[in-house]
Tab-separated table of C-alpha atoms in Angstrom:
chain	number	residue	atom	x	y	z
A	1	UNK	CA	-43.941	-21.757	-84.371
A	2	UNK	CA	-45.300	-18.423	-85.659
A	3	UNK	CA	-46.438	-18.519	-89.212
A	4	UNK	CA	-44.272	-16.379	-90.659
A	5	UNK	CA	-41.127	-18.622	-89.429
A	6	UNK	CA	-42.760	-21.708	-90.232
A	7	UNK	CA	-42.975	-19.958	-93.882
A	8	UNK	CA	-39.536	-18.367	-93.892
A	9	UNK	CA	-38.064	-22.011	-92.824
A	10	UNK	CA	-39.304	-23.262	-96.060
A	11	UNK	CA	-37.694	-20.979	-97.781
A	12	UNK	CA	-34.832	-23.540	-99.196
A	13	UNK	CA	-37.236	-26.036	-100.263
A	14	UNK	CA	-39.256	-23.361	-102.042
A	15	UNK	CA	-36.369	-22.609	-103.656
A	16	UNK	CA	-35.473	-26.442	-104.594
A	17	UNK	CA	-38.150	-27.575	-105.973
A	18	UNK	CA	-39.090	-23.954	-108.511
A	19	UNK	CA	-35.421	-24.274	-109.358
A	20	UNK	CA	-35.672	-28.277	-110.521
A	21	UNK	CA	-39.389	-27.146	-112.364
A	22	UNK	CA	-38.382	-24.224	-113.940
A	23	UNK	CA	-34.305	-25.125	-114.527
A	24	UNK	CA	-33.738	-21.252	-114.085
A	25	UNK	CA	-32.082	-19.883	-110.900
A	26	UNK	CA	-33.263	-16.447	-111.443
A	27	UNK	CA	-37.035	-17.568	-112.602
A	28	UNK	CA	-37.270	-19.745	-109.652
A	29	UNK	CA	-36.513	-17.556	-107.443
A	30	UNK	CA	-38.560	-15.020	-109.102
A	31	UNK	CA	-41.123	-17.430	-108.735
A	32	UNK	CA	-40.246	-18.076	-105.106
A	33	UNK	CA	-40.577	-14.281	-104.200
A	34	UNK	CA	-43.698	-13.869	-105.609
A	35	UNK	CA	-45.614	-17.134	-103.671
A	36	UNK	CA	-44.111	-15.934	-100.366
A	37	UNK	CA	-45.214	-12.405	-101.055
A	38	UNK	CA	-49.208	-14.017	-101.744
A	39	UNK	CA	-48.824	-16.131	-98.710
A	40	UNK	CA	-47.342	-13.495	-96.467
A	41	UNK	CA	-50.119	-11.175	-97.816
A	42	UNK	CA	-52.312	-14.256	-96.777
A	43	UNK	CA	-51.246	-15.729	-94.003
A	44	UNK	CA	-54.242	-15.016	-92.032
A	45	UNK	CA	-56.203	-17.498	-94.729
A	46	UNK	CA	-54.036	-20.182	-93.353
A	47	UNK	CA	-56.060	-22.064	-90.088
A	48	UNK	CA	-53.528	-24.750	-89.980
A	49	UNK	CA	-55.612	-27.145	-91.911
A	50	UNK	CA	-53.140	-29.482	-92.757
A	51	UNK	CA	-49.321	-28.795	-93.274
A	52	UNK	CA	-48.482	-25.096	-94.172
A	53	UNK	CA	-45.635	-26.321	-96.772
A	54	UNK	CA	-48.645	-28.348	-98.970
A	55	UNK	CA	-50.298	-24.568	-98.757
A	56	UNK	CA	-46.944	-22.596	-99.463
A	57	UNK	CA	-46.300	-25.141	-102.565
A	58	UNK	CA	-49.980	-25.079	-103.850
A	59	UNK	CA	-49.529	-21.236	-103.626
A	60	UNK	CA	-46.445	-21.898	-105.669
A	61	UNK	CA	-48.099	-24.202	-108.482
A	62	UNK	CA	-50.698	-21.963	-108.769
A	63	UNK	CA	-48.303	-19.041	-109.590
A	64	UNK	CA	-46.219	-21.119	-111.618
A	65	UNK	CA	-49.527	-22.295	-113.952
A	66	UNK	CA	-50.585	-18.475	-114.008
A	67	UNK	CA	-47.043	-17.588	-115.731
A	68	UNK	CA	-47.270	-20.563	-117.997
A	69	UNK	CA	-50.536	-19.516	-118.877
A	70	UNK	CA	-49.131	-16.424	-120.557
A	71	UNK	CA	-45.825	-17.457	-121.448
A	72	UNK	CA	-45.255	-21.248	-122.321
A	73	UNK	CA	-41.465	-21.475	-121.189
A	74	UNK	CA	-39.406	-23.923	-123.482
A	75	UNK	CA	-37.782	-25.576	-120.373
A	76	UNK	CA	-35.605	-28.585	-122.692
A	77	UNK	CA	-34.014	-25.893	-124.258
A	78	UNK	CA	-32.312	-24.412	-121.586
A	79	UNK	CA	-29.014	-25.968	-120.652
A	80	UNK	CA	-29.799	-27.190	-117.364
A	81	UNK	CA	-25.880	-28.431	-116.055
A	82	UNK	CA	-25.123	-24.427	-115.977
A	83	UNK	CA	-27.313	-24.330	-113.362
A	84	UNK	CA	-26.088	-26.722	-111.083
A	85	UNK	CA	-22.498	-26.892	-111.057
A	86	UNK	CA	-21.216	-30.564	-110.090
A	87	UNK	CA	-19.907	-31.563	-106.992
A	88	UNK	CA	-15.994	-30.210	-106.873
A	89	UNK	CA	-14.933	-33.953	-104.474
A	90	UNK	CA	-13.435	-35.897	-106.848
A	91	UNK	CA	-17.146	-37.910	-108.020
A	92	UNK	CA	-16.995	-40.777	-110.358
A	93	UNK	CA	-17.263	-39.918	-114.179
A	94	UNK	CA	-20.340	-42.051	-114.202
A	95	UNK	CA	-21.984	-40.649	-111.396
A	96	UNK	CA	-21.326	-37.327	-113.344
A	97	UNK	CA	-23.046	-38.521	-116.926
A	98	UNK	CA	-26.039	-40.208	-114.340
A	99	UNK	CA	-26.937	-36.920	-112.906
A	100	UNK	CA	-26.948	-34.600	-116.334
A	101	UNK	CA	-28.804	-37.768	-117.608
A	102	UNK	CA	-31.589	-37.841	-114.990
A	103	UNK	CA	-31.820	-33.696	-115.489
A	104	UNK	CA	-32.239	-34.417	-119.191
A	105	UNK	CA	-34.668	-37.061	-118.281
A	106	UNK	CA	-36.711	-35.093	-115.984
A	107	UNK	CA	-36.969	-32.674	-118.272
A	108	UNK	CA	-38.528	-34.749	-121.000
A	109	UNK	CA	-41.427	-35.614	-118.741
A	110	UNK	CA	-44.632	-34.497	-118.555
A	111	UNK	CA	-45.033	-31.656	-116.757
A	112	UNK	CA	-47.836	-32.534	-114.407
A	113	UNK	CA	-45.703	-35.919	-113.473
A	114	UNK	CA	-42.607	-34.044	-112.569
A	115	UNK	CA	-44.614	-31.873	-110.462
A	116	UNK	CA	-45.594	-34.875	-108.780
A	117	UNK	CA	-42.512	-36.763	-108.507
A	118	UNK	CA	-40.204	-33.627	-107.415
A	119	UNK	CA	-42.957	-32.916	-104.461
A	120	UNK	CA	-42.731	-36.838	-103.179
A	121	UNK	CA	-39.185	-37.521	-104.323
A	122	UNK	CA	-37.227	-34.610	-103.724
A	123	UNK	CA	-39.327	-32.778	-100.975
A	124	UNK	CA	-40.526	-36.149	-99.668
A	125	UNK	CA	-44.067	-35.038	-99.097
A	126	UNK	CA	-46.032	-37.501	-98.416
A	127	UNK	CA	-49.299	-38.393	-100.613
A	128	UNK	CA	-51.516	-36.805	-98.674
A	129	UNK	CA	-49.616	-33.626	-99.046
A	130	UNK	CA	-48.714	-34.092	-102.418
A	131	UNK	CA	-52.160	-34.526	-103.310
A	132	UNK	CA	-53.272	-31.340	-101.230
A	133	UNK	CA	-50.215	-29.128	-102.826
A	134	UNK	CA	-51.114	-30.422	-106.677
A	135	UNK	CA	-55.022	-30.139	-105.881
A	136	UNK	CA	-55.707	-33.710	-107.304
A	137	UNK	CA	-57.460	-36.548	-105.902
A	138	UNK	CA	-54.865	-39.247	-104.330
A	139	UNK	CA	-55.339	-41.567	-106.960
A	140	UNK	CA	-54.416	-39.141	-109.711
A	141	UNK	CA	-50.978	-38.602	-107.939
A	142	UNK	CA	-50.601	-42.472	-107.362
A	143	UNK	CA	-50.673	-43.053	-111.249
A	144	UNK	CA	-48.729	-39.614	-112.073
A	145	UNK	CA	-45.740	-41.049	-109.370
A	146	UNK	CA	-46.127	-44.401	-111.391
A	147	UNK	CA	-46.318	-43.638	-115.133
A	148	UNK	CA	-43.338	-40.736	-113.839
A	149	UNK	CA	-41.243	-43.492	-112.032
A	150	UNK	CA	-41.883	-45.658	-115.144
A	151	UNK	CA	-40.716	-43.108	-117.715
A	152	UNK	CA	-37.930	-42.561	-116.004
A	153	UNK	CA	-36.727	-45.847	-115.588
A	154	UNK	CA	-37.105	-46.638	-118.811
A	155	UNK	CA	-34.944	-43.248	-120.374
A	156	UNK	CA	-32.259	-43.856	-117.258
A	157	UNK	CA	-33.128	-47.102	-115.832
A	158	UNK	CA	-30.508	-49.436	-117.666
A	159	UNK	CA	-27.619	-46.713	-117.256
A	160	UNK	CA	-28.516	-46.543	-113.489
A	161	UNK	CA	-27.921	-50.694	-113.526
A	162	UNK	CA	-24.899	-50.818	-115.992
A	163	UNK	CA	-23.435	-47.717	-114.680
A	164	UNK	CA	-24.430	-48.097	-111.093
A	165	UNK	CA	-26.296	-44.930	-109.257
A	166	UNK	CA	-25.183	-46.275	-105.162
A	167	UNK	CA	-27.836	-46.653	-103.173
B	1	UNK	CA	-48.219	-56.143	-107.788
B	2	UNK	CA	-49.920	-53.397	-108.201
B	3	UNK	CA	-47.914	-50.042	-108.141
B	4	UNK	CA	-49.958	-47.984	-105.422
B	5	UNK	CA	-48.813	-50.765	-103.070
B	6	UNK	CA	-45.695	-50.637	-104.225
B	7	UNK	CA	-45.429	-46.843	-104.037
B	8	UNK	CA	-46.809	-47.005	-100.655
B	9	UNK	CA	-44.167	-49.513	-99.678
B	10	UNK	CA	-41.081	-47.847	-101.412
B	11	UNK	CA	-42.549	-44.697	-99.261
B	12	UNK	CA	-42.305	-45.896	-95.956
B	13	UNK	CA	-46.777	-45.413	-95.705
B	14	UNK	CA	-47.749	-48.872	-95.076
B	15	UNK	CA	-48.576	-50.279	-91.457
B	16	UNK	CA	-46.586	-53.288	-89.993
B	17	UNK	CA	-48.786	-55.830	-91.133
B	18	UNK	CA	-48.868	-54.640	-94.994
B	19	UNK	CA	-45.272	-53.912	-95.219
B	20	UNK	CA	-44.816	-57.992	-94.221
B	21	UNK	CA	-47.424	-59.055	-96.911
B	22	UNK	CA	-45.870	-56.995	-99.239
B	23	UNK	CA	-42.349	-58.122	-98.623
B	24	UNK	CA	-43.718	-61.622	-98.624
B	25	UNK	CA	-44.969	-61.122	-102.260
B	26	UNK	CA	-41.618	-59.624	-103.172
B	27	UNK	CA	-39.723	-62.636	-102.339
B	28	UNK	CA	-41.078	-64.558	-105.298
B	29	UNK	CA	-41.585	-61.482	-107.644
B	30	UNK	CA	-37.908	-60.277	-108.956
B	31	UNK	CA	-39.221	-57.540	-111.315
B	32	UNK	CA	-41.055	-55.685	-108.567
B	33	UNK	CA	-37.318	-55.882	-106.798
B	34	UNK	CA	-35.915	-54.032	-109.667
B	35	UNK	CA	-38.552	-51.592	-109.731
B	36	UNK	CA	-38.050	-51.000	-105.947
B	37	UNK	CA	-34.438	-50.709	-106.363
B	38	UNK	CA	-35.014	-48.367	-109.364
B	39	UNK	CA	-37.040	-46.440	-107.560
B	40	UNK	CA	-34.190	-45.962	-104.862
B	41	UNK	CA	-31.455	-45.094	-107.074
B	42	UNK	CA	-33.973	-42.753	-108.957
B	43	UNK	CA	-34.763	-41.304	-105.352
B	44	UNK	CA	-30.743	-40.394	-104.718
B	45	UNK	CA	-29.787	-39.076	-108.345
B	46	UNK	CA	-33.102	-37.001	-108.047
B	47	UNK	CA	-31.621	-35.581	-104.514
B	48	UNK	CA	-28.238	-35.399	-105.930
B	49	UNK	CA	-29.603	-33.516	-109.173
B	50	UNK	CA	-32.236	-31.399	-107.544
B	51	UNK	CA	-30.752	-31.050	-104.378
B	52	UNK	CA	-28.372	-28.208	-103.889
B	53	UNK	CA	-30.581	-24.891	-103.907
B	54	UNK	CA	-31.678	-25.862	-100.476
B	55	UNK	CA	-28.093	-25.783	-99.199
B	56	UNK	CA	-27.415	-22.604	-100.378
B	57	UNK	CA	-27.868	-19.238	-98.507
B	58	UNK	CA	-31.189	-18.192	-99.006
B	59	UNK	CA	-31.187	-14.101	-101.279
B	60	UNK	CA	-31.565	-11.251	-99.153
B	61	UNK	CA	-34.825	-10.673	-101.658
B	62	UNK	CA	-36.599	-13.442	-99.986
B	63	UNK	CA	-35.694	-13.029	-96.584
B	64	UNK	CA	-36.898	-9.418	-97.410
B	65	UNK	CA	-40.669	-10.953	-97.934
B	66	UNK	CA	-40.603	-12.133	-94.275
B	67	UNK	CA	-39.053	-9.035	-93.080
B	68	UNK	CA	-41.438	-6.584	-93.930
B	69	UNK	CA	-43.851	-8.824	-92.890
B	70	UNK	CA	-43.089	-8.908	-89.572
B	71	UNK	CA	-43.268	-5.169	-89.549
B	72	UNK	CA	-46.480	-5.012	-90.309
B	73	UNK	CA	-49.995	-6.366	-89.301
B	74	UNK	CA	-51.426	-9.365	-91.381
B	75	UNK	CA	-54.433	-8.103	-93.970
B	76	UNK	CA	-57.982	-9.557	-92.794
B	77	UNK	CA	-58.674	-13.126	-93.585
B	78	UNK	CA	-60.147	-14.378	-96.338
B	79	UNK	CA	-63.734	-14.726	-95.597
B	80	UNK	CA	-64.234	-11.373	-95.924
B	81	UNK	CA	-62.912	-11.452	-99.640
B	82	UNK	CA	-65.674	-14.379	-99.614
B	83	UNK	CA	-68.306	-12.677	-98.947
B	84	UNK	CA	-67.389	-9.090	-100.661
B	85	UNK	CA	-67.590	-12.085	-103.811
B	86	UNK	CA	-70.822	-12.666	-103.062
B	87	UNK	CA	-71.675	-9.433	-102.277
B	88	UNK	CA	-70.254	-8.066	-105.707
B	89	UNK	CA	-72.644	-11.686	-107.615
B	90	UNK	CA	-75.428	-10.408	-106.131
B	91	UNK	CA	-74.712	-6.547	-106.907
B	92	UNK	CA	-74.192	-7.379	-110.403
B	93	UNK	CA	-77.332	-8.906	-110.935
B	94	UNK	CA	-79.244	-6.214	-109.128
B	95	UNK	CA	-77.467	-3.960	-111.564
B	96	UNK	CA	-78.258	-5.741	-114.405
B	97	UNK	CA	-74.775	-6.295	-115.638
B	98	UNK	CA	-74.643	-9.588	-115.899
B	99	UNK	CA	-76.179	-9.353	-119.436
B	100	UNK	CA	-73.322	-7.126	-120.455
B	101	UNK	CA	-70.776	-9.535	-118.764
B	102	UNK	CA	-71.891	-12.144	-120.243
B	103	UNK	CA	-72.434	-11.082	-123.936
B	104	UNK	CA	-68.795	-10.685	-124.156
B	105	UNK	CA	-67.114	-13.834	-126.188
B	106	UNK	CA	-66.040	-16.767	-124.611
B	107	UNK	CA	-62.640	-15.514	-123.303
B	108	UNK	CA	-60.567	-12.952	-124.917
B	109	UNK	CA	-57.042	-13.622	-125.922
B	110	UNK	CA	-54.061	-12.667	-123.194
B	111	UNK	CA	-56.520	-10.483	-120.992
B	112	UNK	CA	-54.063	-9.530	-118.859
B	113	UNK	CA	-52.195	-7.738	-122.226
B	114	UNK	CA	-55.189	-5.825	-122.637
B	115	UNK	CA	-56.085	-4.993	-119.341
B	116	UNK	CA	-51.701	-3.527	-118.882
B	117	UNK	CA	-52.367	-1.693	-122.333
B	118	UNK	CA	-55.538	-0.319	-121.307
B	119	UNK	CA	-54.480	0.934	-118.583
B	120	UNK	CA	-50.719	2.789	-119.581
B	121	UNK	CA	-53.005	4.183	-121.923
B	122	UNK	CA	-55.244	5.576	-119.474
B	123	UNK	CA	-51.939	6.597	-117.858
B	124	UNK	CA	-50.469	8.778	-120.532
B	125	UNK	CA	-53.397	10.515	-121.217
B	126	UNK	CA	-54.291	11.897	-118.035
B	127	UNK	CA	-51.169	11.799	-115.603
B	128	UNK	CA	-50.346	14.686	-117.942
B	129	UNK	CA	-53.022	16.713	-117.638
B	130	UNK	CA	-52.281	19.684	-115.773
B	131	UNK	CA	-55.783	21.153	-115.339
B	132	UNK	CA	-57.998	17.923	-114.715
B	133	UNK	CA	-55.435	15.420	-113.913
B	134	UNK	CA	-58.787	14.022	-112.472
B	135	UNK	CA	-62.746	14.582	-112.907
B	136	UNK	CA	-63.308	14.105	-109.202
B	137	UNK	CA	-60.925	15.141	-106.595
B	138	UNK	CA	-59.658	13.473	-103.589
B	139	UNK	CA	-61.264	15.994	-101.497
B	140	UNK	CA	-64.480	14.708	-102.226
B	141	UNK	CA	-64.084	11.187	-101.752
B	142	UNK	CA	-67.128	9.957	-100.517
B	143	UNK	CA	-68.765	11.237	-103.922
B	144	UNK	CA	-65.709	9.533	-105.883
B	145	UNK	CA	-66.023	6.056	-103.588
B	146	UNK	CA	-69.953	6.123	-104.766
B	147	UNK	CA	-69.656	7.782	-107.760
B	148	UNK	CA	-67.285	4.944	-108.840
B	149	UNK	CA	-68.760	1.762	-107.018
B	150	UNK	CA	-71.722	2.636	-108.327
B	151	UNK	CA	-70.234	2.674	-112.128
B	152	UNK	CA	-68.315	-0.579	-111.843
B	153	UNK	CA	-71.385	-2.358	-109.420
B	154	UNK	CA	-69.230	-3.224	-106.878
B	155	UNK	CA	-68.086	-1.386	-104.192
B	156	UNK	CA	-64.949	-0.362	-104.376
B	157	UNK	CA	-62.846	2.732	-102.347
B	158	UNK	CA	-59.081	3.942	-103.448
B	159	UNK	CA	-56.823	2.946	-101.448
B	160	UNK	CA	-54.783	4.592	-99.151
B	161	UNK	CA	-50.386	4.495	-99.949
B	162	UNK	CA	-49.992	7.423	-97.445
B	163	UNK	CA	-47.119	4.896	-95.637
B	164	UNK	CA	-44.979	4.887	-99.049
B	165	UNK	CA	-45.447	8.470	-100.213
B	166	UNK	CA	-48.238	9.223	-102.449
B	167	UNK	CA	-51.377	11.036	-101.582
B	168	UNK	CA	-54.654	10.592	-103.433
B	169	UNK	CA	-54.970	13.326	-106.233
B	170	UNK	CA	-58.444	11.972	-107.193
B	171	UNK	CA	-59.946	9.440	-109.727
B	172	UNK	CA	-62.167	9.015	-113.142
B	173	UNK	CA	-64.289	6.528	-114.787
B	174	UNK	CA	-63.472	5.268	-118.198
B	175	UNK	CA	-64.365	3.174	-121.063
B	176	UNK	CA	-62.803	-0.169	-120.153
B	177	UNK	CA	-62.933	-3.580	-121.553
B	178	UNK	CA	-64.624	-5.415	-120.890
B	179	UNK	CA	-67.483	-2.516	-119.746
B	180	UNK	CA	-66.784	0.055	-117.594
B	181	UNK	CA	-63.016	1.364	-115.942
B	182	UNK	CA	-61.856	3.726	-113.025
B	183	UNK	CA	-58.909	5.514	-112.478
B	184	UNK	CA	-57.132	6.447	-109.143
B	185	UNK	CA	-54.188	8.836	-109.638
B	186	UNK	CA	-51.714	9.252	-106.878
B	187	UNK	CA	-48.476	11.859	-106.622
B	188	UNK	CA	-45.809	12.112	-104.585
B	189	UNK	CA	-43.991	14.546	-103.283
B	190	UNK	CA	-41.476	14.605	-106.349
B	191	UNK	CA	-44.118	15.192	-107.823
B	192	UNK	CA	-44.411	11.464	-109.306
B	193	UNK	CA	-47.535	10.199	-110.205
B	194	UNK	CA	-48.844	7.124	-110.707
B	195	UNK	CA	-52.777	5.671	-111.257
B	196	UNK	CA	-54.201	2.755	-110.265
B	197	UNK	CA	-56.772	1.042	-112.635
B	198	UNK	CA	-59.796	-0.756	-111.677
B	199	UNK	CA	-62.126	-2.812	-114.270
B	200	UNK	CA	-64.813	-5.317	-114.521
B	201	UNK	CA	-63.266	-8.817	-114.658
B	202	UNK	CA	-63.674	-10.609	-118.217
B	203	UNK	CA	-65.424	-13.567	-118.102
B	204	UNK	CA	-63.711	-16.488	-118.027
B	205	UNK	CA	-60.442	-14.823	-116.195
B	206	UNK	CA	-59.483	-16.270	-113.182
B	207	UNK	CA	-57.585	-14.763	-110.232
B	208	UNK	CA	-53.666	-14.680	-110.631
B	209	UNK	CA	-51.080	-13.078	-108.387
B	210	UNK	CA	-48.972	-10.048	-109.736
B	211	UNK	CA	-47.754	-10.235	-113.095
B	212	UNK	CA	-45.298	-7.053	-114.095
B	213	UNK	CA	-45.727	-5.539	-117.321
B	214	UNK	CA	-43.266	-2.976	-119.256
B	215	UNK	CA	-44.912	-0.864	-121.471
B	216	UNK	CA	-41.772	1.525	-122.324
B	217	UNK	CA	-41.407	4.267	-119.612
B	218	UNK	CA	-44.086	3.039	-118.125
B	219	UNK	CA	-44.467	-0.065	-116.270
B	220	UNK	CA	-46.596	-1.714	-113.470
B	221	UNK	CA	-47.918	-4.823	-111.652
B	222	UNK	CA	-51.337	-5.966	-112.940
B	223	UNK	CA	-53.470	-8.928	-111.127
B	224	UNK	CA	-57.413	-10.000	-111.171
B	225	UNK	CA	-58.632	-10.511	-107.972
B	226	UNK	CA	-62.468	-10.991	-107.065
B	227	UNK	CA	-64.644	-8.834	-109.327
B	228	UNK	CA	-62.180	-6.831	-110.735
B	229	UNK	CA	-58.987	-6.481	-112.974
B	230	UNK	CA	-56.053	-3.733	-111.478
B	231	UNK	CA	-53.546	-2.253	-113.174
B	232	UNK	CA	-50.880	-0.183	-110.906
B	233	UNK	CA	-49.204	1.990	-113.298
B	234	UNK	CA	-46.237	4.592	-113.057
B	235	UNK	CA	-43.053	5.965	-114.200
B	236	UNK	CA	-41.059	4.359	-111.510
B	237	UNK	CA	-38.753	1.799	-109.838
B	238	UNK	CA	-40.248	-2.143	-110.024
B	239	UNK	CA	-39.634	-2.125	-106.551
B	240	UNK	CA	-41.135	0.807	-105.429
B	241	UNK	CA	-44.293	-0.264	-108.037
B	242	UNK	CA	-44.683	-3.969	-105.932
B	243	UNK	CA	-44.612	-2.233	-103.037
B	244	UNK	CA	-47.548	-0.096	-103.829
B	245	UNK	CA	-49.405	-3.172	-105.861
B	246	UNK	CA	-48.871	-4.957	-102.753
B	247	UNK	CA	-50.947	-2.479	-100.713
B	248	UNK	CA	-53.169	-1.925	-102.764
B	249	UNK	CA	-53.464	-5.737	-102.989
B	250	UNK	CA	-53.860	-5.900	-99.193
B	251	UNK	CA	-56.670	-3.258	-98.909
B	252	UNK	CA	-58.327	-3.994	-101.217
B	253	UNK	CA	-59.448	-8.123	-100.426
């Protein structure tokens, strides 16, 4: 597949994974625009070392660390349920307090574990290519997945027993 | 158990043989089931949380990016940037200018701030200028190209936005911070103008992509990008303004 498909088709990903760091459609996709303009601008750079979304998502952590390097953004303070509107089917009121309590969670990590845990558990990279996209050695991400997965248990994990997230 | 083996196995990245010895040590090891099972429902509310912007229609912005990509030819790659780096190393030590570089303080506060002011001001006080709107015109370029490499020890040419409108009027050198700026000035043919601003990199900075700045009427894109700090500044539309940044970006790795 040319390149610039391969990079268009990642589009919605791209798009996933600014919106769930930044909790701000508009940012995100802000954020979005400008990685696909420096890899577009780039491309050539690319030699297909390794998969071109762990390059298109370094691209966008890099971006993302240059505009928190001038602007700290106070991410907890933005309401994130405006952003994504619940399902309209008819969902369980304890799914519903599960999700805006694993947003709230999430957003009470540490930012370079939720980095980590949104590339493996919501993009489902795999460790390799989380480690590529993040720049870390593999054992850094291994302990930033744990201490993340830990965290979160412990600020969700009884309500996802007592009020049952399905599997 | 230890939780890289358990990450592995909740991942799906062991072989046959470890996934058995693994799920042989689970049978006798309950808490590592809940963890594993936490991990799961952790896995769906994370999808179910997280999940919907990739279901939606992607904006017409972004699909934009690839568009106009298409249309056009992809910039030269990167080892030439490479070696123009080294290139500009060992130019700045032949110069001498290292010293200077150096002697400035560790890093200065929000460079990119100064480098956006620096440059608006550069702006209003010469796209103004009716008489000497610049102190070498673009009709002698290879003096300006020299004249101005040879200031900020590195070469550097102006480049070229022919393809969206505005012609080279000519360019300057300046005081610039850290040590020594140039100016490019550019006009359309309504009669727009808008200047592109080149300086030494402060020490310290590292590269970033495009950041816009809005300095009142004025605004602009600036980024740091090999030896140099740029600031693309003018009177109008963002739009119009990334467009040029970006080729100016292009030609000029």
């Amino acid at each position: 597949m040319p390149v610039l498909d391969e990079i268009e088709a990642e589009i919605p990903a791209l798009r996933r994974y600014a919106r769930a760091l930044l909790r701000d459609a508009d940012a995100a996709d802000d954020l979005v625009q400008d990685c696909l303009e420096r890899a577009v601008a780039r491309r050539r750079d690319w030699r297909g070392e390794g998969p071109l979304r762990a390059w298109l998502f370094r691209i966008l952590l890099n971006r993302l660390r240059d505009l928190q390097r001038c602007a700290p953004r106070p991410g907890h303070l933005v309401p994130v349920d405006d952003l994504y509107p619940e399902p309209g089917q008819p969902a369980a009121q304890e799914d519903h307090m599960a999700l805006s309590e694993v947003r709230a969670a999430m957003a009470r990590l540490p930012e370079d574990q939720r980095r980590a845990l949104l590339l493996v558990a919501l993009e489902g990279f795999s460790f390799d290519e989380a480690a590529l996209a993040l720049e870390i050695p593999k054992g850094t991400l291994m302990s930033r997945l744990a201490r993340a997965r830990e965290t979160l248990r412990e600020m969700t994990g009884r309500t996802a027993k007592t009020k049952g997230i399905q599997r | 158990m230890n939780d890289e083996e358990l990450l592995a196995y909740h991942a799906g990245a062991l072989d046959a043989a470890a996934c058995a010895r693994v799920e042989a040590r689970l049978a006798g090891d309950p808490e590592a089931r809940a963890r594993l099972a936490d991990w799961a429902a952790q896995d769906a509310a994370l999808a179910q949380a997280f999940g919907d912007p990739a279901s939606e229609p992607v904006p017409e912005r972004l699909r934009a990016v690839i568009g106009e990509a298409r249309n056009s030819p992809a910039p030269p790659p990167a080892w030439t940037f490479g070696l123009s780096r080294i290139a500009a190393a060992v130019a700045l030590l032949a110069l001498g200018a290292t010293g200077g570089w150096l002697a400035h303080g560790p890093t200065t506060p929000q460079p990119g701030t100064s480098l956006a002011q620096a440059a608006t001001t550069a702006y209003r006080t010469y796209v103004t200028e009716v008489v000497h709107p610049v102190e070498v015109p673009a009709s002698d370029a290879a003096h300006l190209t020299s004249w101005v490499s040879k200031r900020l020890g590195h070469p550097i040419h102006a480049p070229d936005f022919a393809t969206l409108g505005f012609r080279l009027m000519g360019g300057r050198v300046l005081p610039g911070e850290p040590g020594t700026a140039a100016q490019f000035m550019y006009e359309n043919d309504l009669g727009q103008r808008i200047t592109l601003y080149v300086t030494q990199r402060a020490q310290g900075e590292d590269d970033t992509a495009f950041r816009f700045f809005d300095q009142g009427r004025e605004s602009g894109f600036w980024w740091v990008d090999g030896p140099f700090g740029y600031a693309l500044v003018g009177d109008i539309s963002r739009d119009a303004l990334r467009k040029i940044a970006t080729a100016a970006y292009e030609q000029l790795i």
